Coordinates of C-alpha atoms and ligand atoms in Angstrom, one line a residue:
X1 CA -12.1 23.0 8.7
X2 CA -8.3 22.0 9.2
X3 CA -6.7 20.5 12.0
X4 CA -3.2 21.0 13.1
X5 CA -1.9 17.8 14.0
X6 CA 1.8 18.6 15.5
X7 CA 3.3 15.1 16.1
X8 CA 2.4 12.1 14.4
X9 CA 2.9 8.6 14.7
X10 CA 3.4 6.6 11.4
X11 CA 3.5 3.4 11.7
X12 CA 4.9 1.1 9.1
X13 CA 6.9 4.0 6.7
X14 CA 9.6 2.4 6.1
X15 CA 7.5 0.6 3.2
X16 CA 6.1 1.7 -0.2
X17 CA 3.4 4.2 0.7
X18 CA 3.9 5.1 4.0
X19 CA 8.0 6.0 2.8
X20 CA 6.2 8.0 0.1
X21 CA 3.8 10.0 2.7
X22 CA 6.9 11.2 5.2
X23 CA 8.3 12.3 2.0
X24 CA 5.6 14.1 1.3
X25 CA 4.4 15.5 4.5
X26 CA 8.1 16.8 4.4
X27 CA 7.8 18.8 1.9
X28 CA 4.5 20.2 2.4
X29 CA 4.7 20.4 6.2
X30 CA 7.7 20.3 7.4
X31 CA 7.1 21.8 10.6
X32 CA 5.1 18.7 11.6
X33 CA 7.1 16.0 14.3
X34 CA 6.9 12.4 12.7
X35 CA 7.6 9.4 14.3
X36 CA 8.4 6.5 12.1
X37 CA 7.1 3.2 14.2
X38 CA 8.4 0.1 12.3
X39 CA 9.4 -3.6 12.6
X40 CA 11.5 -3.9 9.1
X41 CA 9.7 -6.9 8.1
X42 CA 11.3 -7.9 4.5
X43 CA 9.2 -5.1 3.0
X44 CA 10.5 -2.1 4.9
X45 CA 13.5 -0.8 4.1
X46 CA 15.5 2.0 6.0
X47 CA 16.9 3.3 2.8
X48 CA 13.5 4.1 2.3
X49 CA 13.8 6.9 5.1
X50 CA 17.7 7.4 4.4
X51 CA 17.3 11.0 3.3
X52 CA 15.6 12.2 6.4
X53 CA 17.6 13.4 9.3
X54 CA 17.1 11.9 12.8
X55 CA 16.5 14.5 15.3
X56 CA 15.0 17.5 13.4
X57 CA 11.6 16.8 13.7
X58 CA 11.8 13.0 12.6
X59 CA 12.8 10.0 14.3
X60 CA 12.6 6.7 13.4
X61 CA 11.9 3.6 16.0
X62 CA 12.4 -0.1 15.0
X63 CA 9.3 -1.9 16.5
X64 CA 6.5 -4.0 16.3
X65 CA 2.6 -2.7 16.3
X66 CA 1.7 -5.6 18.5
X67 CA 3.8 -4.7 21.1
X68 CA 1.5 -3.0 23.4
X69 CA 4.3 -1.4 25.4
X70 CA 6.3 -0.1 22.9
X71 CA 2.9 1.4 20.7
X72 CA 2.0 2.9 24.2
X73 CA 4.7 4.8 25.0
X74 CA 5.5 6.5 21.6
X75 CA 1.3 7.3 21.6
X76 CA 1.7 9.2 25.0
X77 CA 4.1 11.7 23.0
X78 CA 1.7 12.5 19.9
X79 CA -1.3 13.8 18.6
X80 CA -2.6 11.1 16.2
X81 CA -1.9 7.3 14.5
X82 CA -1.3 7.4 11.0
X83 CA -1.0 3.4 10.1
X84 CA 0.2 1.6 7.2
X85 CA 1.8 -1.1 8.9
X86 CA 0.9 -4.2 7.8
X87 CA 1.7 -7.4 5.8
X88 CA 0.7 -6.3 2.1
X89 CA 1.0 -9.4 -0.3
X90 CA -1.9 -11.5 -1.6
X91 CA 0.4 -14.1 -2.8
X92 CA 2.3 -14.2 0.4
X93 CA -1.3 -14.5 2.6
X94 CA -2.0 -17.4 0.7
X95 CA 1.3 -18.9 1.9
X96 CA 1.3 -17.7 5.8
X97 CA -2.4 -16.1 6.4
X98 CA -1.4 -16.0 10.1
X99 CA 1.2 -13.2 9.8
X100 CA -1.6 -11.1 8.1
X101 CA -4.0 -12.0 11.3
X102 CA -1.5 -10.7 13.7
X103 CA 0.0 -7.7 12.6
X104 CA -3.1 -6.4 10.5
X105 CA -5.7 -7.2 13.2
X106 CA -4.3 -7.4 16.3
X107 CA -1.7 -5.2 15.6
X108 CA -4.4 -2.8 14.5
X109 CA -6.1 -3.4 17.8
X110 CA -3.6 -2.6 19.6
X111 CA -2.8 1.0 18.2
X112 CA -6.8 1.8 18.3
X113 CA -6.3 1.1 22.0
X114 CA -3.2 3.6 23.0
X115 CA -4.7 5.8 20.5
X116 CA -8.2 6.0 22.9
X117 CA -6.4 5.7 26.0
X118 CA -4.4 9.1 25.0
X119 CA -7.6 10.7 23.7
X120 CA -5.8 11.5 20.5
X121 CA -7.6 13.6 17.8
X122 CA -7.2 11.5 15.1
X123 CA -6.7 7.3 14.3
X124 CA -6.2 7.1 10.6
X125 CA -6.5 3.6 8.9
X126 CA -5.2 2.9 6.1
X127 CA -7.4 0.4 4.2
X128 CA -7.5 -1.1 0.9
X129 CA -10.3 -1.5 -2.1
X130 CA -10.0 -5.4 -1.5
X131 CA -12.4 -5.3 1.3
X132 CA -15.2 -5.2 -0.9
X133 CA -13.8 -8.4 -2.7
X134 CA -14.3 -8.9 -6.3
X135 CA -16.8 -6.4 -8.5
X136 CA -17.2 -7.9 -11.7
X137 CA -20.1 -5.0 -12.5
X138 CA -20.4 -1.6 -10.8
X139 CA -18.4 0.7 -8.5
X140 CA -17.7 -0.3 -4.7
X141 CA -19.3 2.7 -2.6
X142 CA -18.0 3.0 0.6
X143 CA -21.1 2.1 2.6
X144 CA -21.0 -1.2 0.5
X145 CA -20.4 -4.6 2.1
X146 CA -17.2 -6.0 2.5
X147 CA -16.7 -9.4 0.7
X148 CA -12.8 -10.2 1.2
X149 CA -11.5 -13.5 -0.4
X150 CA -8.5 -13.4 0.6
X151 CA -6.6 -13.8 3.8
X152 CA -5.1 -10.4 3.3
X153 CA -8.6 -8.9 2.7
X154 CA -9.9 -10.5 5.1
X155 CA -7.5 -9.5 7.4
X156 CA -7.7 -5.2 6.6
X157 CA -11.5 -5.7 6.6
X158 CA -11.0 -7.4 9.9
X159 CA -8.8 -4.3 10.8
X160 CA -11.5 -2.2 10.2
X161 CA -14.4 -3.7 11.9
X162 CA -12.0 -3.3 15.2
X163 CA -11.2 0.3 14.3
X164 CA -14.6 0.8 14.2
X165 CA -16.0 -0.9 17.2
X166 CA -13.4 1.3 18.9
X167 CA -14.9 4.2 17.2
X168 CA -18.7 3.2 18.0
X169 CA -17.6 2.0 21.7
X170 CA -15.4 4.2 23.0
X171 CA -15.4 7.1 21.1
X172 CA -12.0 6.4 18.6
X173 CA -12.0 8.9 16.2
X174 CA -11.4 7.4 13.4
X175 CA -10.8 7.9 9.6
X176 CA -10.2 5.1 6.9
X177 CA -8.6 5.5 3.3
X178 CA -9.2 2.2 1.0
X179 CA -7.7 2.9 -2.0
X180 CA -7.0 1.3 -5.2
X181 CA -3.7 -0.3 -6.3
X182 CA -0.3 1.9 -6.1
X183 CA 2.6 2.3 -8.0
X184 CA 5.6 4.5 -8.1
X185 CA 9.0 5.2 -6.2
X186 CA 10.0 2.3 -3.5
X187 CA 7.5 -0.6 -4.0
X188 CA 9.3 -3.6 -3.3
X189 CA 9.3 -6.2 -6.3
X190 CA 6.8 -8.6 -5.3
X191 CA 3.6 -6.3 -6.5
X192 CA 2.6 -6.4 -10.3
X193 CA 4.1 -3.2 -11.6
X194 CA 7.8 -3.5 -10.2
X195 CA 7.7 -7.2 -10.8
X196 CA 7.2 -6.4 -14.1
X197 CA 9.5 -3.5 -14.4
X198 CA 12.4 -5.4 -12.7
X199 CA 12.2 -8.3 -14.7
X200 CA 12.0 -6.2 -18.1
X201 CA 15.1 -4.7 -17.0
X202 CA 16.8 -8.2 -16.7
X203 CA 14.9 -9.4 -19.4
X204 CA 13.6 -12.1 -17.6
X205 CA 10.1 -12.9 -18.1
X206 CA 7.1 -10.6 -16.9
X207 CA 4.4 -13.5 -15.1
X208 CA 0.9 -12.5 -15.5
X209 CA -1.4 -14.6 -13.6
X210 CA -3.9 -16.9 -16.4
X211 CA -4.3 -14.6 -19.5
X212 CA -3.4 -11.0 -17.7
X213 CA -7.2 -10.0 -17.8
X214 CA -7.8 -9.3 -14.3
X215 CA -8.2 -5.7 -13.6
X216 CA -7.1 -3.2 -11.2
X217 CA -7.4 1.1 -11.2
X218 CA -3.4 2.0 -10.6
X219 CA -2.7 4.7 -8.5
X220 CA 0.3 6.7 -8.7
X221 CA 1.7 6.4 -5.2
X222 CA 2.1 10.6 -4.5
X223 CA -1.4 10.9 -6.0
X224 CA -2.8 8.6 -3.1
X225 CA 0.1 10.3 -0.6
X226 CA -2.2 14.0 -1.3
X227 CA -5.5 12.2 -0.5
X228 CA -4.3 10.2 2.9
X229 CA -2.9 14.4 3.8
X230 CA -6.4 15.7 2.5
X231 CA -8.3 13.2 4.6
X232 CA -5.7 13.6 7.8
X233 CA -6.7 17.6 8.4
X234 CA -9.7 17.7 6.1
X235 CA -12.0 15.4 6.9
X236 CA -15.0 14.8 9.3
X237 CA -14.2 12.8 11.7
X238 CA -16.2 9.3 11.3
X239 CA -15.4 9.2 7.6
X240 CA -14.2 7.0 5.0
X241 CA -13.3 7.5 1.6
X242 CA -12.5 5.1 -1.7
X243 CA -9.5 6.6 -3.5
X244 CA -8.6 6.1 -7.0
X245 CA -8.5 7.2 -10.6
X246 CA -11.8 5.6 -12.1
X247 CA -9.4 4.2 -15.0
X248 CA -9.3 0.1 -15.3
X249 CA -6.4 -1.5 -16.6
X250 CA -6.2 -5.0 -17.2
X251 CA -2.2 -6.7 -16.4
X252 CA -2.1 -7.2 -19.6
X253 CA -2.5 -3.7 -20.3
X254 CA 0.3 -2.8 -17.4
X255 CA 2.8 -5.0 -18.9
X256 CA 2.9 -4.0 -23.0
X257 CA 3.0 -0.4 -21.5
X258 CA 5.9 -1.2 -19.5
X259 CA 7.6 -3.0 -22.9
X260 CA 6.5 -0.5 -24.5
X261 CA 8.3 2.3 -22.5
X262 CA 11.5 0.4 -22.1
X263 CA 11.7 -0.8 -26.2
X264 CA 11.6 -4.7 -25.1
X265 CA 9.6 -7.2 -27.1
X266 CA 6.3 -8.3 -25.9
X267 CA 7.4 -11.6 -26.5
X268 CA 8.8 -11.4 -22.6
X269 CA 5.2 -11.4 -21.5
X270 CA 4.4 -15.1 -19.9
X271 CA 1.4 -16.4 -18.4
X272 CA 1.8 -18.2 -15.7
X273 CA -1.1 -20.6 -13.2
X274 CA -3.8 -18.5 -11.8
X275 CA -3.5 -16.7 -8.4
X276 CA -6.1 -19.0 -6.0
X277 CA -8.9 -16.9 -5.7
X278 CA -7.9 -14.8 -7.8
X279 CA -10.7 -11.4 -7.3
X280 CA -10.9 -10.5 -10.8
X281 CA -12.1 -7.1 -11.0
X282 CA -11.5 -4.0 -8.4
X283 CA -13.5 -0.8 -9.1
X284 CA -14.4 2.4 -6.9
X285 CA -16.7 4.9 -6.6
X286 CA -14.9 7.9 -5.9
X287 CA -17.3 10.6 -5.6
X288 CA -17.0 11.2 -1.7
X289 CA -12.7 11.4 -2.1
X290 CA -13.8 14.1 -5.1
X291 CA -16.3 15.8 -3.4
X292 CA -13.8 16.3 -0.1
X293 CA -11.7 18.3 -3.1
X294 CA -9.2 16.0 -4.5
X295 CA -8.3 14.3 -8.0
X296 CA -5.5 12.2 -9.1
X297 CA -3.1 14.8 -10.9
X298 CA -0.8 11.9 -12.8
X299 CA -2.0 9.7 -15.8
X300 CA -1.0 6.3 -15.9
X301 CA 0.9 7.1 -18.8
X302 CA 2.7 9.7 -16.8
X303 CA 3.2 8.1 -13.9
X304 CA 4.6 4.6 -15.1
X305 CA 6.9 6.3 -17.3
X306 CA 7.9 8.0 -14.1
X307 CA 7.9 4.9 -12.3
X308 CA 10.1 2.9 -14.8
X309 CA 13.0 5.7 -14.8
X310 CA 13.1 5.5 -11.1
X311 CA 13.5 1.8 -11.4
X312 CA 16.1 2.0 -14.4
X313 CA 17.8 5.0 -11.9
X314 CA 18.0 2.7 -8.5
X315 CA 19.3 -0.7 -9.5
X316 CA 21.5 0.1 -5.7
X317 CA 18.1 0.0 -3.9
X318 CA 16.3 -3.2 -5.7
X319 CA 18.6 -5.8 -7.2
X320 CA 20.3 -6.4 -3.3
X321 CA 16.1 -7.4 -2.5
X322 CA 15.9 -9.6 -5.4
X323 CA 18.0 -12.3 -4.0
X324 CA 18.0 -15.4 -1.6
X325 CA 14.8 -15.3 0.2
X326 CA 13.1 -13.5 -2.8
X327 CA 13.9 -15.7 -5.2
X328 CA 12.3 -18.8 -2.6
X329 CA 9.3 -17.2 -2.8
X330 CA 9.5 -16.5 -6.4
X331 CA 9.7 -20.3 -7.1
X332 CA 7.0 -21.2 -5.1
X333 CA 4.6 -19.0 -6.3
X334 CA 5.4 -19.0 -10.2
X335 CA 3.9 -22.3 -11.5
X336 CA 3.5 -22.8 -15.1
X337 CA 0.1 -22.3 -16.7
X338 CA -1.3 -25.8 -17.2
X339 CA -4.2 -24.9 -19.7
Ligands
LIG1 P1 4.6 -2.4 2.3 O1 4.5 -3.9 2.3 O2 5.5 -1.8 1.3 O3 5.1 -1.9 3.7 C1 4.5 -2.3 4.9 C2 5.4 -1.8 6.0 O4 4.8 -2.2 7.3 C3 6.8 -2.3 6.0 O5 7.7 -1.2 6.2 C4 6.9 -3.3 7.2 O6 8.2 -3.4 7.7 C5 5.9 -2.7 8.1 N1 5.3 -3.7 9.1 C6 4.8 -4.9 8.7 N2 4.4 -5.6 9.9 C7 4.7 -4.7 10.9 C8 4.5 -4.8 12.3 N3 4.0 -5.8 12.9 N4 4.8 -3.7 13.1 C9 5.4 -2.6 12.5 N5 5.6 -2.5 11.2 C10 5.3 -3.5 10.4 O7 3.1 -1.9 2.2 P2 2.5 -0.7 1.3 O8 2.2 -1.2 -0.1 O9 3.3 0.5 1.6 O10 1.1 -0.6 2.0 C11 0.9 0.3 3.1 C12 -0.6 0.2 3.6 O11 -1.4 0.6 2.5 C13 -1.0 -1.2 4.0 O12 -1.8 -1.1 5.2 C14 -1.8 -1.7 2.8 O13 -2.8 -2.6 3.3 C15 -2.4 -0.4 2.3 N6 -2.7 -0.4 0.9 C16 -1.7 -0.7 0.0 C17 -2.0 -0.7 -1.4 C18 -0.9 -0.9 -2.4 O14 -1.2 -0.9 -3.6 N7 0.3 -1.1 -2.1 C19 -3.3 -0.4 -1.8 C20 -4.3 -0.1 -0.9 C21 -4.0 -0.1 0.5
LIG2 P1 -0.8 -7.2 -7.1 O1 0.2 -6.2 -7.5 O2 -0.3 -8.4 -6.3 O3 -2.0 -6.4 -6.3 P2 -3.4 -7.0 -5.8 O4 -3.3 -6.9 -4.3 O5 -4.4 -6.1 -6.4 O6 -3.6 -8.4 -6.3 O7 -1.5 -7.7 -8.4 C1 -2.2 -6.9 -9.3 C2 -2.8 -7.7 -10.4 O8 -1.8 -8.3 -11.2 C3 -3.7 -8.8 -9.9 O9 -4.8 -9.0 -10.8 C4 -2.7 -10.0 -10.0 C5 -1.9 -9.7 -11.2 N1 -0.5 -10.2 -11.1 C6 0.1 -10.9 -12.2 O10 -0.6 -11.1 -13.2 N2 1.4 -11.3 -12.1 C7 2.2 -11.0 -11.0 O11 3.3 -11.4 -11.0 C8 1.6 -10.3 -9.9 C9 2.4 -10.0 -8.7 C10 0.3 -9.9 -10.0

């Protein structure tokens, strides 16, 4: 089975992964028409989408998700929802939950509803491993229950529940991907492994939360990019599928390889107060994702050496984000350890 989606509607791709999926679906299909629906929230970034021309077969729209009117009309012209929009940031949720609750529920809401109302074929969520909160033994399976501690968890598990009582109630066909953590190309520099690579470069000091122990499976971004394509046309509809690589790294781990890589002394590593709530431990079971005929193809190895070259490459597209408002929230959030 393989559906031929034609036009697509991706909302949020002017961020991390979603920038990373129009690139791919690019290359691998170019004949498909993408819509780019996006606010530019301080995480998206046009530069992001530079490289694609407007008007053959891609066009990018500045806009919100929860503006019903705007969703509506751009859903009249295509034949499924692809979203990533969404306010990403742990940290951040902890400082403004209420931004999470409107774009990444309601604003989820709202696309499930001009996505039934033009009986599209497909509503694709993309979700995240944090729904299932912290797993300090085991792998999450995807019919486990969802445990979010967070106020960004909690809103994407919140996101889901809607997208599913529009698939249960009115017929939504909907697929979810919750995958592990990212990393690669175009992540802005407020998650773990650019933080880290960003500072190195400066030789600023690379914050890990309380003694860097907490651990996370690291996805490289175009790994994750082949699995949200896989699950698009391959998929049952009704489905959802944990993605990942089954490897757990601790930060601690993250940040000697990234000193490693670069020659910098470990002695830039600092540890820094504890993240509130901090959900210690993410792992998957990834035996549906495998069994629906993918695998991660890049080792961590391979893919943060990757990542740090494209960061050493494109000082032009991060150092004008690490300024003014960045640097605000950098203060706030940073406190020293107090043991
Ligand atoms: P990101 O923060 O880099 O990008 C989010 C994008 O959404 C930005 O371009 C932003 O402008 C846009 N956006 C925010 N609010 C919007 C709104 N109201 N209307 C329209 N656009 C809006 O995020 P990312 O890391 O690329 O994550 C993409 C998706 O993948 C998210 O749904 C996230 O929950 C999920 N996810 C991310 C990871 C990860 O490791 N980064 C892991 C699992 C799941
Ligand atoms: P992050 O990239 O924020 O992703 P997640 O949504 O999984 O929390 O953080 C990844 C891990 O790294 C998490 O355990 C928190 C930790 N961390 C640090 O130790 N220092 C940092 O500066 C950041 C941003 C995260």
């Amino acid at each position: 089975m393989s559906r031929s989606l034609q036009r697509l509607l991706i909302a949020g791709a002017a961020g991390f992964i979603g920038s990373n999926f129009v690139r791919h679906l690019r290359r691998t299909r170019p004949e498909v028409e993408i819509t780019v629906l996006d606010k530019l929230t301080y995480a998206g970034n046009l530069a992001n989408l530079a490289e694609f021309d407007a008007g053959r077969g891609y066009r990018f729209v500045r806009g919100d998700i929860c503006d019903a009117q705007v969703v509506d009309s751009l859903a009249a012209e295509v034949d499924a929802i692809v979203n990533f929009a969404a306010e990403t940031h742990v940290d951040r949720s902890l400082m403004d939950p209420f931004a999470f609750i409107e774009t990444d529920v309601r604003g989820t809401a709202v696309l499930c509803e001009a996505a039934r109302k033009h009986g599209h074929e497909v509503f694709l969520l993309i979700s995240t491993d944090e729904v299932y909160g912290d797993v300090r033994e085991g792998r999450s399976k995807e019919n486990d229950p969802f445990r979010p501690r967070s106020p960004y968890s909690a809103s994407k598990a919140a996101a889901e529940h809607i997208a599913t009582a529009y698939s249960e109630s009115f017929g939504l066909p909907l697929l979810v991907t919750r995958s592990s953590n990212n990393y690669g190309s175009h992540q802005y520099p407020e998650k773990l492994v650019p933080v880290l690579i960003t500072n190195a470069i400066d030789g600023l000091p690379l914050p890990l939360y309380k003694d860097g122990s907490a651990v996370r499976d690291y996805l490289f971004v175009e790994d994750n990019c082949r699995a949200i394509d896989h699950v698009l046309h391959d998929a049952p509809i009704g489905s959802v599928y944990n993605v990942g690589t089954g490897v757990e790294t601790t930060g601690l781990n993250v940040a000697e390889a990234v000193l490693d890589i670069m020659g910098k002394p470990r002695s830039l590593i600092e540890f820094v107060a504890d993240r509130p709530g901090h959900d210690y431990r993410y792992a998957l079971d990834t035996s549906g994702i495998t069994e629906l005929g993918w695998e991660p193809q890049v080792t961590f190895a391979e893919g943060l050496e990757r990542t740090v070259r494209w960061y050493e490459e494109h000082e032009k597209w991060w150092r004008p984000l690490k300024s003014g408002e960045y640097w605000e929230y950098y203060r706030r959030n940073y406190r020293p350890l107090v043991s």
